[in-house]
């Protein structure tokens, strides 16, 4: 039995997804056991009806189940195979049309209508819904098997706009009237592309993509191709994965492979953080460039920057953490011959030293420039500094006050720019923190991070991370010191995590896996110190607060710390404190970051980054039981 609290959590947890998907179109390829088992059929029909009732447009494309084979056995027609694939001769096509548009289509329509949906059955032939041409993969003649040429999206949209759930049998018709049998995955992908669907689901009898028995929750193209090459993705999964990438390349936002043999898998995949299947996402360049202006006008190759996390995906984060593991065990020099310039307007211990040492360990050279000698934007314009430094360096690592100055620097530099902290954000810190959280086995579904204190740059970067990596982020900050509202809004819009701002630090700390804090007075705010001491006095990370967290909660601080202010000496020194591991990890993770930004794919491949990547547990080390809970 689920208790009331769990029920409430499930319902409330679904709210951001409901808001996000209202008015969007989902195309579902319906097949496998979900089409034959009575209980699964009913659960599918209810799920689809629920989606429709909450304002999502649903389009269903069904396969044939076993119906075609059963009928051909009954009629004594022997199936013919060419190159392992079924050949569709005119007799077989008649049977396919009969079963798909007859029994199967009407069965699905009846089920959904019985559950309260407004389903309407049709095939790709009706109103020329799917225009097809002969499909002959690798020159093999499969008879009357077609591929999608075009889809009458206008017609489908007109049905959708009247509240109808179209249920489509995967047949197509050519310009000269020839009818073709189309693989249902391919038909669904074609329809999803034509409708620019938000999501395309493939419902089959497997959980998704499995590697050594473990479900892969997120897959990008490069990795999928690698899995196909290694034989990890094989058989019927290959056309599904390829149909998924075709859809993603042509406007579909996400594709999900889910197990229709598990009840309500559709709802769980859509409305929970963890999901239940494999989601396939568009290939993004790691830290994809936002280069605009002169850079692009000059026709230069887009460069990769790390200014924030908005151009990163969850997979990028996991790949970076994996590369960190690889580099920790390697003495490779992927930065040989490269030069990195550090331009710092503010003081630094960790960031400066970890970048300088990291560059040197990777075989490169670096130069530290404090702003006194440069006068960024005063002695010389940001634009000119960017151009000049680009001509001497392969990368600029900048610690600046104004984030807009960083954006300007990135726009006019022709080499990657890394945000080494601005008044707005501190992404390098959070990447190292994610590595630390993972190192202690906490980077797993349900992770709760409690940030206690000033909603400044470090808190802002946690919010940006929560926009791409699922977690529950609870920020306790006094009024007037909340994080940047634009970042909150965009992270909430992403629907990836649950993020809350509370005034009571005890609510944030409750059952948290991580208790995180930062100084109350940041660099540049020294004049506000007295005011801030008063505002934050109830926001100290101390024994009573930590006792509310999980017994093995990690105590984290980006450092420098002001002991006795935002954190007690006792908390800093407790067994749960990982603050110095965090500091060390700045070095390791930034090395991986630089290698990613500055090396080409073959250099990275030579490091062995293609080897198996278990993103969550690789370096699992259980912390000792907390001193506070003994
Ligand atoms: N955490 C951090 O960025 O430290 P520094 O300011 O010393 O670089
Ligand atoms: N919020 C702090 C972080 C230091 C790493 C500051 O900006 O000073």
Coordinates of C-alpha atoms and ligand atoms in Angstrom, one line a residue:
X1 CA 0.0 0.0 0.0
X2 CA 1.2 3.5 -0.7
X3 CA 0.8 5.9 2.2
X4 CA -0.9 9.3 1.9
X5 CA 2.5 11.1 1.9
X6 CA 3.8 9.1 -1.0
X7 CA 0.6 9.7 -3.0
X8 CA 0.8 13.4 -2.3
X9 CA 4.5 13.4 -3.4
X10 CA 3.7 11.6 -6.6
X11 CA 0.9 14.0 -7.5
X12 CA 2.8 17.1 -6.6
X13 CA 5.9 15.8 -8.3
X14 CA 3.9 15.5 -11.5
X15 CA 2.8 19.1 -11.5
X16 CA 5.8 20.7 -13.2
X17 CA 5.6 18.1 -16.0
X18 CA 1.8 18.6 -16.5
X19 CA 2.4 22.4 -16.8
X20 CA 5.3 21.8 -19.2
X21 CA 3.6 19.5 -21.6
X22 CA 0.2 21.1 -21.8
X23 CA -0.7 21.7 -25.5
X24 CA 2.3 19.6 -26.7
X25 CA 2.1 16.6 -28.9
X26 CA 3.2 13.1 -28.0
X27 CA 3.4 10.4 -30.6
X28 CA 3.3 6.8 -29.3
X29 CA 4.3 3.7 -31.1
X30 CA 2.1 1.0 -29.5
X31 CA 3.3 -2.5 -29.8
X32 CA 4.4 -5.7 -28.0
X33 CA 2.8 -7.2 -25.0
X34 CA 0.9 -4.0 -24.2
X35 CA -1.2 -4.8 -27.3
X36 CA -2.0 -8.4 -26.4
X37 CA -2.3 -8.7 -22.6
X38 CA -5.8 -7.7 -21.4
X39 CA -4.6 -5.9 -18.2
X40 CA -1.8 -4.1 -20.0
X41 CA -4.1 -3.0 -22.8
X42 CA -6.5 -1.5 -20.2
X43 CA -3.6 0.3 -18.4
X44 CA -2.3 1.7 -21.7
X45 CA -5.8 3.0 -22.7
X46 CA -6.2 4.7 -19.3
X47 CA -2.7 6.3 -19.5
X48 CA -3.4 7.7 -23.0
X49 CA -6.8 9.0 -21.9
X50 CA -5.2 10.7 -18.8
X51 CA -2.6 12.3 -21.0
X52 CA -5.3 13.7 -23.3
X53 CA -7.4 14.9 -20.4
X54 CA -4.6 17.0 -19.0
X55 CA -4.1 18.7 -22.3
X56 CA -1.5 16.7 -24.1
X57 CA -2.2 15.9 -27.7
X58 CA -1.7 12.2 -28.3
X59 CA -1.2 10.4 -31.6
X60 CA -1.0 6.6 -31.6
X61 CA 0.7 4.5 -34.3
X62 CA 0.2 0.8 -33.8
X63 CA 2.0 -2.3 -35.0
X64 CA 0.3 -5.5 -36.0
X65 CA 0.9 -7.5 -32.8
X66 CA 0.7 -11.2 -33.7
X67 CA -2.4 -10.7 -35.7
X68 CA -0.8 -10.8 -39.1
X69 CA 1.2 -14.0 -38.4
X70 CA -1.9 -15.6 -36.8
X71 CA -4.1 -14.8 -39.9
X72 CA -1.4 -16.0 -42.3
X73 CA -1.1 -19.3 -40.4
X74 CA -4.9 -19.7 -40.5
X75 CA -5.0 -19.0 -44.2
X76 CA -2.0 -21.4 -44.8
X77 CA 0.1 -18.6 -46.3
X78 CA 3.8 -19.3 -45.8
X79 CA 5.8 -16.2 -44.8
X80 CA 8.7 -15.5 -47.1
X81 CA 11.9 -14.0 -45.8
X82 CA 14.6 -12.1 -47.8
X83 CA 17.9 -11.4 -46.0
X84 CA 16.2 -12.2 -42.6
X85 CA 13.3 -9.7 -43.3
X86 CA 9.7 -10.5 -44.2
X87 CA 8.8 -10.1 -47.8
X88 CA 5.5 -8.4 -48.5
X89 CA 3.9 -9.8 -51.7
X90 CA 0.4 -8.6 -52.9
X91 CA -1.3 -11.5 -51.0
X92 CA 0.5 -10.7 -47.8
X93 CA -0.2 -7.0 -48.2
X94 CA -4.0 -7.8 -48.5
X95 CA -3.7 -9.6 -45.2
X96 CA -1.7 -6.8 -43.6
X97 CA -4.3 -4.2 -44.7
X98 CA -7.1 -6.4 -43.4
X99 CA -5.7 -7.0 -40.0
X100 CA -4.1 -3.6 -39.4
X101 CA -7.0 -1.4 -40.5
X102 CA -9.6 -4.0 -39.4
X103 CA -9.3 -5.9 -36.2
X104 CA -6.1 -4.3 -34.7
X105 CA -7.0 -0.7 -35.4
X106 CA -10.6 -1.1 -34.2
X107 CA -9.5 -3.0 -31.1
X108 CA -7.2 -0.1 -30.0
X109 CA -9.8 2.6 -30.8
X110 CA -12.4 0.6 -28.8
X111 CA -10.1 0.3 -25.8
X112 CA -9.3 4.0 -25.7
X113 CA -12.9 5.1 -26.2
X114 CA -14.0 2.7 -23.4
X115 CA -11.5 4.4 -21.1
X116 CA -13.0 7.8 -21.9
X117 CA -10.7 9.0 -24.7
X118 CA -11.9 10.3 -28.1
X119 CA -10.1 7.9 -30.4
X120 CA -10.5 7.8 -34.2
X121 CA -9.1 5.0 -36.2
X122 CA -7.5 5.6 -39.6
X123 CA -4.6 4.3 -41.7
X124 CA -1.9 6.1 -43.6
X125 CA -3.9 5.5 -46.8
X126 CA -6.9 7.6 -45.5
X127 CA -6.8 11.2 -46.9
X128 CA -3.3 10.4 -48.1
X129 CA -2.1 10.7 -44.5
X130 CA 1.2 8.9 -45.3
X131 CA 2.7 9.2 -48.7
X132 CA 5.2 6.4 -49.2
X133 CA 7.7 5.0 -51.6
X134 CA 9.3 1.6 -51.9
X135 CA 11.8 0.8 -49.2
X136 CA 14.7 -1.3 -50.3
X137 CA 17.4 -1.2 -47.5
X138 CA 20.9 -1.9 -48.9
X139 CA 19.2 -2.8 -52.2
X140 CA 17.3 -5.7 -50.8
X141 CA 13.8 -6.1 -52.4
X142 CA 11.3 -6.6 -49.7
X143 CA 8.2 -6.4 -52.0
X144 CA 5.5 -3.9 -51.0
X145 CA 7.4 -2.5 -48.0
X146 CA 7.4 1.3 -47.9
X147 CA 9.2 4.2 -46.3
X148 CA 7.6 7.5 -45.3
X149 CA 7.9 10.3 -47.9
X150 CA 5.6 12.8 -46.4
X151 CA 2.8 13.1 -43.8
X152 CA -0.3 15.2 -44.1
X153 CA 0.3 17.1 -40.9
X154 CA -2.4 19.6 -41.5
X155 CA -5.0 16.9 -41.6
X156 CA -3.7 15.3 -38.4
X157 CA -3.5 18.7 -36.6
X158 CA -7.1 19.4 -37.6
X159 CA -8.2 16.2 -35.9
X160 CA -6.0 16.9 -32.9
X161 CA -7.5 20.4 -32.5
X162 CA -11.0 18.9 -32.1
X163 CA -9.8 16.8 -29.2
X164 CA -9.5 13.5 -31.1
X165 CA -6.8 10.9 -30.5
X166 CA -5.8 9.6 -33.9
X167 CA -5.0 5.9 -33.9
X168 CA -3.0 5.2 -37.1
X169 CA -2.3 1.9 -38.9
X170 CA 1.1 2.1 -40.5
X171 CA 0.3 1.9 -44.2
X172 CA 1.2 4.3 -46.9
X173 CA 0.2 5.1 -50.4
X174 CA 2.4 6.3 -53.3
X175 CA 1.7 9.1 -55.7
X176 CA 0.5 6.5 -58.3
X177 CA -1.8 4.7 -55.8
X178 CA 0.4 1.8 -54.7
X179 CA -0.2 0.8 -51.1
X180 CA 2.8 -0.1 -48.9
X181 CA 3.3 -1.8 -45.6
X182 CA 5.4 0.4 -43.3
X183 CA 7.3 -0.6 -40.2
X184 CA 5.4 0.9 -37.3
X185 CA 8.5 2.4 -35.7
X186 CA 9.4 4.2 -38.9
X187 CA 5.8 5.4 -39.5
X188 CA 5.7 6.7 -35.9
X189 CA 9.0 8.5 -36.4
X190 CA 7.8 10.1 -39.6
X191 CA 4.6 11.2 -38.1
X192 CA 6.4 12.6 -35.0
X193 CA 8.7 14.6 -37.3
X194 CA 5.9 16.0 -39.4
X195 CA 4.1 17.1 -36.2
X196 CA 7.3 18.4 -34.6
X197 CA 6.3 16.3 -31.6
X198 CA 7.6 17.1 -28.2
X199 CA 8.1 13.4 -27.5
X200 CA 8.0 10.1 -29.4
X201 CA 7.6 6.9 -27.4
X202 CA 8.4 3.4 -28.6
X203 CA 6.5 1.0 -26.4
X204 CA 7.9 -2.5 -26.7
X205 CA 8.7 -5.5 -24.5
X206 CA 12.2 -4.4 -23.4
X207 CA 12.9 -1.9 -20.7
X208 CA 15.0 0.3 -23.0
X209 CA 18.7 0.0 -23.8
X210 CA 20.6 -2.3 -21.4
X211 CA 24.3 -2.4 -20.9
X212 CA 25.4 -5.5 -18.9
X213 CA 21.9 -5.8 -17.7
X214 CA 21.7 -2.2 -16.5
X215 CA 19.3 0.2 -18.0
X216 CA 20.8 3.2 -19.7
X217 CA 18.6 6.1 -18.7
X218 CA 19.9 8.6 -21.3
X219 CA 21.6 8.0 -24.6
X220 CA 23.1 10.3 -27.2
X221 CA 23.8 9.5 -30.8
X222 CA 27.5 9.0 -30.5
X223 CA 27.1 6.6 -27.7
X224 CA 24.3 4.7 -29.4
X225 CA 26.5 4.3 -32.5
X226 CA 29.3 3.0 -30.3
X227 CA 26.9 0.5 -28.6
X228 CA 25.7 -0.7 -32.0
X229 CA 29.3 -1.2 -33.1
X230 CA 30.0 -3.1 -29.9
X231 CA 26.9 -5.3 -30.4
X232 CA 25.4 -4.0 -27.2
X233 CA 22.5 -2.6 -29.2
X234 CA 21.4 -5.3 -31.6
X235 CA 18.5 -6.9 -33.4
X236 CA 15.2 -5.1 -33.4
X237 CA 16.6 -2.3 -31.2
X238 CA 18.8 -1.0 -34.0
X239 CA 16.0 0.2 -36.3
X240 CA 14.2 1.7 -33.2
X241 CA 17.3 3.6 -32.2
X242 CA 17.9 4.8 -35.8
X243 CA 14.3 5.9 -36.1
X244 CA 14.8 7.8 -32.9
X245 CA 17.8 9.7 -34.2
X246 CA 16.0 10.4 -37.5
X247 CA 13.2 11.9 -35.4
X248 CA 15.5 13.9 -33.2
X249 CA 17.4 15.3 -36.3
X250 CA 14.1 16.5 -37.7
X251 CA 12.5 18.5 -34.9
X252 CA 11.3 15.9 -32.3
X253 CA 12.5 17.0 -28.9
X254 CA 13.0 13.6 -27.1
X255 CA 12.5 9.9 -27.8
X256 CA 11.7 7.4 -25.1
X257 CA 12.1 3.6 -25.3
X258 CA 9.9 2.1 -22.7
X259 CA 8.7 -1.3 -21.6
X260 CA 5.0 -1.7 -22.4
X261 CA 5.0 -4.9 -20.5
X262 CA 5.1 -3.0 -17.2
X263 CA 1.9 -1.3 -16.2
X264 CA 1.7 2.5 -16.5
X265 CA 5.3 2.7 -17.7
X266 CA 4.2 5.5 -19.9
X267 CA 3.0 7.7 -17.0
X268 CA 6.1 6.9 -14.9
X269 CA 8.4 7.9 -17.7
X270 CA 6.6 11.1 -18.3
X271 CA 5.8 12.3 -14.8
X272 CA 8.8 11.2 -12.7
X273 CA 12.4 12.4 -12.5
X274 CA 13.9 9.0 -12.6
X275 CA 11.7 7.7 -15.5
X276 CA 11.6 4.0 -16.3
X277 CA 13.1 3.6 -19.8
X278 CA 15.8 5.0 -22.0
X279 CA 15.5 8.5 -23.2
X280 CA 17.3 9.4 -26.4
X281 CA 18.3 13.0 -26.7
X282 CA 19.7 15.1 -29.5
X283 CA 23.4 15.0 -29.9
X284 CA 24.7 18.2 -28.4
X285 CA 28.3 19.4 -28.8
X286 CA 29.8 19.2 -25.4
X287 CA 29.5 22.7 -24.0
X288 CA 28.0 23.7 -27.3
X289 CA 29.1 27.1 -28.5
X290 CA 27.0 30.2 -28.0
X291 CA 29.5 32.1 -30.2
X292 CA 27.8 34.9 -31.9
X293 CA 28.7 38.3 -33.4
X294 CA 32.2 38.7 -34.9
X295 CA 33.2 35.1 -34.2
X296 CA 30.6 33.7 -36.4
X297 CA 30.7 36.6 -38.9
X298 CA 34.3 35.8 -39.5
X299 CA 33.4 32.2 -40.4
X300 CA 35.4 30.8 -37.6
X301 CA 34.7 27.3 -36.3
X302 CA 32.3 27.5 -33.4
X303 CA 34.3 27.2 -30.2
X304 CA 33.3 25.7 -26.9
X305 CA 33.1 27.8 -23.8
X306 CA 32.1 27.1 -20.2
X307 CA 30.2 30.2 -19.1
X308 CA 27.4 28.3 -17.3
X309 CA 25.6 25.0 -17.7
X310 CA 22.9 26.2 -20.2
X311 CA 24.5 24.5 -23.1
X312 CA 25.4 21.3 -21.2
X313 CA 23.4 18.1 -20.9
X314 CA 23.2 15.6 -18.1
X315 CA 25.2 13.3 -20.4
X316 CA 27.9 16.0 -20.7
X317 CA 28.2 16.2 -17.0
X318 CA 28.5 12.4 -16.7
X319 CA 31.1 12.3 -19.5
X320 CA 33.1 15.0 -17.8
X321 CA 33.1 13.1 -14.5
X322 CA 34.1 10.0 -16.3
X323 CA 37.0 11.7 -18.0
X324 CA 38.0 13.0 -14.6
X325 CA 38.4 9.4 -13.5
X326 CA 40.3 8.5 -16.6
X327 CA 42.8 11.5 -16.2
X328 CA 43.3 10.8 -12.5
X329 CA 44.9 7.5 -13.5
X330 CA 46.8 8.8 -16.5
X331 CA 49.9 10.9 -17.1
X332 CA 48.7 11.8 -20.6
X333 CA 49.5 15.3 -21.9
X334 CA 46.5 16.4 -24.0
X335 CA 47.5 20.0 -23.6
X336 CA 51.0 19.7 -24.9
X337 CA 51.8 22.8 -26.9
X338 CA 48.8 24.7 -25.6
X339 CA 48.7 27.9 -23.6
X340 CA 46.1 29.0 -21.1
X341 CA 45.8 32.6 -19.9
X342 CA 44.2 33.3 -16.5
X343 CA 42.7 36.7 -16.1
X344 CA 41.5 37.4 -12.6
X345 CA 39.9 40.5 -11.3
X346 CA 39.3 39.0 -7.8
X347 CA 41.5 37.0 -5.4
X348 CA 41.8 33.3 -5.5
X349 CA 43.6 30.4 -4.0
X350 CA 41.9 27.2 -5.2
X351 CA 40.8 28.3 -8.7
X352 CA 44.1 29.9 -9.6
X353 CA 46.3 27.2 -8.3
X354 CA 44.2 24.3 -9.5
X355 CA 44.1 25.7 -13.0
X356 CA 47.8 26.5 -13.1
X357 CA 48.8 23.1 -11.7
X358 CA 46.2 21.3 -13.9
X359 CA 47.5 22.9 -17.1
X360 CA 51.1 22.0 -16.2
X361 CA 50.1 18.4 -15.4
X362 CA 48.4 18.1 -18.8
X363 CA 51.6 19.3 -20.6
X364 CA 50.5 22.9 -21.3
X365 CA 51.7 26.3 -20.1
X366 CA 49.8 29.0 -18.3
X367 CA 50.1 32.7 -17.3
X368 CA 48.3 34.4 -14.5
X369 CA 47.3 38.0 -15.0
X370 CA 45.7 40.0 -12.2
X371 CA 43.6 42.9 -13.4
X372 CA 45.9 45.6 -12.1
X373 CA 48.2 45.3 -15.1
X374 CA 45.4 44.9 -17.6
X375 CA 42.6 47.3 -16.7
X376 CA 39.9 45.2 -18.4
X377 CA 37.3 47.7 -19.9
X378 CA 39.3 50.7 -18.6
X379 CA 42.8 50.7 -20.0
X380 CA 41.5 48.7 -22.9
X381 CA 38.1 47.5 -24.1
X382 CA 36.9 44.0 -23.3
X383 CA 36.6 43.4 -27.0
X384 CA 40.2 44.3 -27.7
X385 CA 41.5 42.3 -24.7
X386 CA 39.6 39.3 -25.9
X387 CA 41.1 39.5 -29.4
X388 CA 44.7 40.1 -28.2
X389 CA 44.6 37.3 -25.6
X390 CA 43.1 34.9 -28.2
X391 CA 46.0 35.4 -30.5
X392 CA 48.5 34.2 -27.8
X393 CA 46.4 31.6 -26.0
X394 CA 44.4 28.5 -26.6
X395 CA 42.0 29.2 -23.7
X396 CA 41.1 32.1 -21.4
X397 CA 40.1 31.4 -17.8
X398 CA 38.5 34.5 -16.4
X399 CA 37.4 35.4 -12.8
X400 CA 35.4 38.7 -13.1
X401 CA 32.9 40.8 -11.2
X402 CA 30.4 41.4 -14.0
X403 CA 29.0 38.3 -15.7
X404 CA 28.2 40.5 -18.8
X405 CA 31.9 41.3 -19.1
X406 CA 32.6 37.5 -19.2
X407 CA 29.9 37.2 -22.0
X408 CA 31.6 40.0 -23.9
X409 CA 35.0 38.3 -23.5
X410 CA 33.6 35.1 -24.8
X411 CA 31.9 36.8 -27.7
X412 CA 35.1 38.4 -29.0
X413 CA 37.6 35.8 -28.1
X414 CA 38.3 33.1 -30.7
X415 CA 39.4 30.6 -28.1
X416 CA 37.3 28.9 -25.4
X417 CA 36.5 31.0 -22.4
X418 CA 36.0 29.5 -18.9
X419 CA 34.0 31.1 -16.2
X420 CA 36.3 31.0 -13.1
X421 CA 33.7 32.8 -11.0
X422 CA 31.6 36.0 -11.6
X423 CA 29.2 37.8 -9.4
X424 CA 26.5 35.6 -11.0
X425 CA 27.9 32.1 -11.0
X426 CA 30.7 29.7 -10.3
X427 CA 30.3 26.6 -12.6
X428 CA 33.8 25.1 -12.2
X429 CA 33.0 24.9 -8.4
X430 CA 29.8 23.0 -8.9
X431 CA 31.3 20.6 -11.5
X432 CA 33.9 19.6 -8.9
X433 CA 31.2 19.4 -6.2
X434 CA 29.2 17.0 -8.4
X435 CA 32.3 14.8 -8.7
X436 CA 32.7 14.9 -4.9
X437 CA 29.0 14.0 -4.4
X438 CA 29.4 11.1 -6.8
X439 CA 32.7 10.0 -5.2
X440 CA 30.8 9.5 -1.9
X441 CA 28.0 7.5 -3.6
X442 CA 25.4 10.2 -3.3
X443 CA 24.9 11.1 -7.0
X444 CA 21.8 8.9 -7.4
X445 CA 18.1 9.3 -7.9
X446 CA 16.5 11.2 -5.0
X447 CA 19.6 13.2 -4.2
X448 CA 18.7 16.1 -1.9
X449 CA 21.0 19.1 -1.7
X450 CA 20.4 21.7 1.0
X451 CA 22.1 25.0 0.3
X452 CA 22.1 27.1 3.4
X453 CA 23.0 30.8 3.3
X454 CA 23.6 33.4 0.6
X455 CA 21.8 33.0 -2.7
X456 CA 24.8 34.3 -4.5
X457 CA 27.1 32.9 -7.3
X458 CA 27.6 29.4 -5.8
X459 CA 23.9 28.9 -5.1
X460 CA 23.1 30.2 -8.6
X461 CA 25.3 27.6 -10.1
X462 CA 23.6 24.9 -8.1
X463 CA 20.4 26.0 -9.6
X464 CA 21.9 25.9 -13.1
X465 CA 23.1 22.4 -12.4
X466 CA 19.6 21.4 -11.2
X467 CA 18.3 22.5 -14.5
X468 CA 20.2 19.7 -16.2
X469 CA 20.8 17.1 -13.5
X470 CA 17.9 15.7 -11.5
X471 CA 17.9 16.5 -7.8
X472 CA 15.9 18.0 -5.1
X473 CA 17.6 21.4 -4.3
X474 CA 16.4 23.2 -1.3
X475 CA 17.8 26.6 -0.7
X476 CA 17.4 28.3 2.7
X477 CA 18.1 32.0 2.4
X478 CA 16.8 35.1 4.2
X479 CA 14.6 37.6 2.3
X480 CA 16.7 39.9 0.2
X481 CA 19.4 37.3 -0.3
X482 CA 17.6 34.9 -2.6
X483 CA 19.2 33.5 -5.7
X484 CA 18.8 35.1 -9.2
X485 CA 15.1 34.8 -10.1
X486 CA 15.8 34.4 -13.8
X487 CA 17.9 31.3 -13.1
X488 CA 15.2 29.9 -10.8
X489 CA 12.6 30.5 -13.5
X490 CA 14.5 28.9 -16.2
X491 CA 15.5 25.9 -14.0
X492 CA 11.9 25.4 -13.0
X493 CA 10.9 25.6 -16.6
X494 CA 13.3 22.7 -17.4
X495 CA 11.3 20.5 -15.1
X496 CA 14.3 18.4 -14.4
X497 CA 14.5 18.9 -10.7
X498 CA 12.4 20.2 -7.8
X499 CA 13.9 23.4 -6.5
X500 CA 12.6 25.3 -3.6
X501 CA 13.6 28.4 -1.7
X502 CA 12.7 28.3 2.0
X503 CA 13.3 30.7 4.8
X504 CA 13.8 28.1 7.5
X505 CA 17.2 26.3 7.2
X506 CA 15.8 23.4 9.1
X507 CA 13.3 22.6 6.3
X508 CA 16.1 22.6 3.8
X509 CA 18.3 20.4 6.0
X510 CA 15.6 17.9 6.7
X511 CA 16.8 14.5 5.4
X512 CA 19.3 16.1 3.1
X513 CA 22.2 14.1 1.5
X514 CA 24.3 17.3 1.2
X515 CA 24.5 20.3 3.5
X516 CA 26.3 23.0 1.5
X517 CA 27.2 26.5 2.4
X518 CA 29.2 29.5 1.2
X519 CA 30.5 32.7 2.9
X520 CA 27.9 35.3 3.9
X521 CA 30.1 38.1 2.6
X522 CA 31.5 37.4 -0.9
X523 CA 34.4 39.1 -2.6
X524 CA 33.4 42.6 -3.4
X525 CA 30.7 42.9 -0.7
X526 CA 33.1 43.7 2.2
X527 CA 31.3 46.9 3.0
X528 CA 28.1 45.1 3.7
X529 CA 29.7 42.7 6.2
X530 CA 27.9 44.0 9.4
X531 CA 24.5 44.0 7.7
X532 CA 25.1 40.5 6.4
X533 CA 26.2 39.1 9.7
X534 CA 22.8 40.2 11.1
X535 CA 20.8 39.0 8.2
X536 CA 22.4 35.5 8.1
X537 CA 22.7 34.8 11.9
X538 CA 20.1 32.0 11.8
X539 CA 21.7 30.4 8.7
X540 CA 24.8 28.8 10.2
X541 CA 25.7 25.2 9.4
X542 CA 26.2 23.8 12.9
X543 CA 25.5 20.6 14.9
X544 CA 21.7 21.1 15.5
X545 CA 21.2 21.8 11.8
X546 CA 23.3 18.8 10.6
X547 CA 21.4 16.5 13.0
X548 CA 18.3 17.1 10.8
X549 CA 20.1 15.8 7.7
X550 CA 20.7 12.2 6.6
X551 CA 23.1 10.5 9.1
X552 CA 25.7 10.2 6.3
X553 CA 25.1 13.6 4.8
X554 CA 28.1 15.3 3.3
X555 CA 29.0 18.7 4.7
X556 CA 30.3 20.8 1.9
X557 CA 31.7 24.3 1.5
X558 CA 33.3 25.8 -1.6
X559 CA 35.9 27.6 0.6
X560 CA 37.3 30.0 1.7
X561 CA 35.3 29.5 4.9
X562 CA 34.7 32.0 7.6
X563 CA 34.6 29.7 10.6
X564 CA 32.2 30.8 13.2
X565 CA 30.0 32.6 10.7
X566 CA 28.4 30.4 8.0
X567 CA 29.9 27.2 9.4
X568 CA 31.2 26.2 12.8
X569 CA 34.7 24.9 13.3
X570 CA 33.2 21.6 14.6
X571 CA 31.2 21.1 11.4
X572 CA 34.2 21.9 9.2
X573 CA 36.3 19.3 11.0
X574 CA 33.6 16.6 11.5
X575 CA 33.9 13.2 9.8
X576 CA 31.1 14.1 7.4
X577 CA 33.0 17.2 6.2
X578 CA 34.3 16.7 2.6
X579 CA 35.4 20.3 2.1
X580 CA 39.1 19.5 1.4
X581 CA 38.1 16.7 -1.0
X582 CA 36.0 19.3 -2.8
X583 CA 39.0 21.6 -3.0
X584 CA 41.3 18.8 -4.4
X585 CA 38.6 17.8 -6.9
X586 CA 38.8 21.3 -8.4
X587 CA 42.1 20.2 -9.9
X588 CA 40.9 16.9 -11.2
X589 CA 37.7 18.1 -12.7
X590 CA 39.2 21.2 -14.3
X591 CA 41.8 19.0 -16.0
X592 CA 39.0 17.0 -17.6
X593 CA 37.3 20.3 -18.5
X594 CA 40.3 21.7 -20.2
X595 CA 41.0 18.4 -22.0
X596 CA 37.4 18.4 -23.3
X597 CA 37.5 22.0 -24.4
X598 CA 41.0 22.0 -25.9
X599 CA 41.6 18.5 -27.3
X600 CA 40.2 17.0 -30.4
X601 CA 38.1 13.8 -30.4
X602 CA 41.0 11.5 -31.4
X603 CA 43.1 12.8 -28.4
X604 CA 40.2 12.1 -26.1
X605 CA 39.6 8.7 -27.6
X606 CA 43.3 7.9 -27.1
X607 CA 42.8 8.6 -23.4
X608 CA 40.3 5.7 -23.3
X609 CA 37.2 7.8 -22.6
X610 CA 35.1 5.3 -24.6
X611 CA 35.6 2.7 -21.9
X612 CA 32.5 1.9 -19.8
X613 CA 31.2 4.8 -17.9
X614 CA 29.3 4.1 -14.8
X615 CA 28.3 7.6 -13.9
X616 CA 27.2 7.1 -10.4
X617 CA 29.1 4.6 -8.4
X618 CA 32.6 4.3 -9.7
X619 CA 34.5 5.7 -6.8
X620 CA 31.9 4.9 -4.1
X621 CA 33.3 5.4 -0.7
X622 CA 30.8 5.3 2.2
X623 CA 31.4 8.0 4.8
X624 CA 31.8 6.9 8.3
X625 CA 28.7 7.3 10.5
X626 CA 28.3 10.9 11.5
X627 CA 29.8 12.1 14.8
X628 CA 26.5 13.8 15.4
X629 CA 24.4 10.7 15.1
X630 CA 26.6 8.2 16.9
Ligands
LIG1 N1 36.3 28.0 -4.1 C1 37.0 28.8 -4.8 O1 36.7 29.2 -5.9 O2 38.1 29.2 -4.2 P1 39.1 30.5 -4.6 O3 38.3 31.7 -4.5 O4 40.2 30.4 -3.6 O5 39.5 30.3 -6.0
LIG2 N1 30.5 33.5 -3.0 C1 32.0 33.5 -2.8 C2 32.5 32.2 -3.5 C3 34.0 32.1 -3.3 C4 34.5 30.9 -4.0 C5 32.5 34.7 -3.4 O1 32.1 35.1 -4.5 O2 33.4 35.3 -2.8

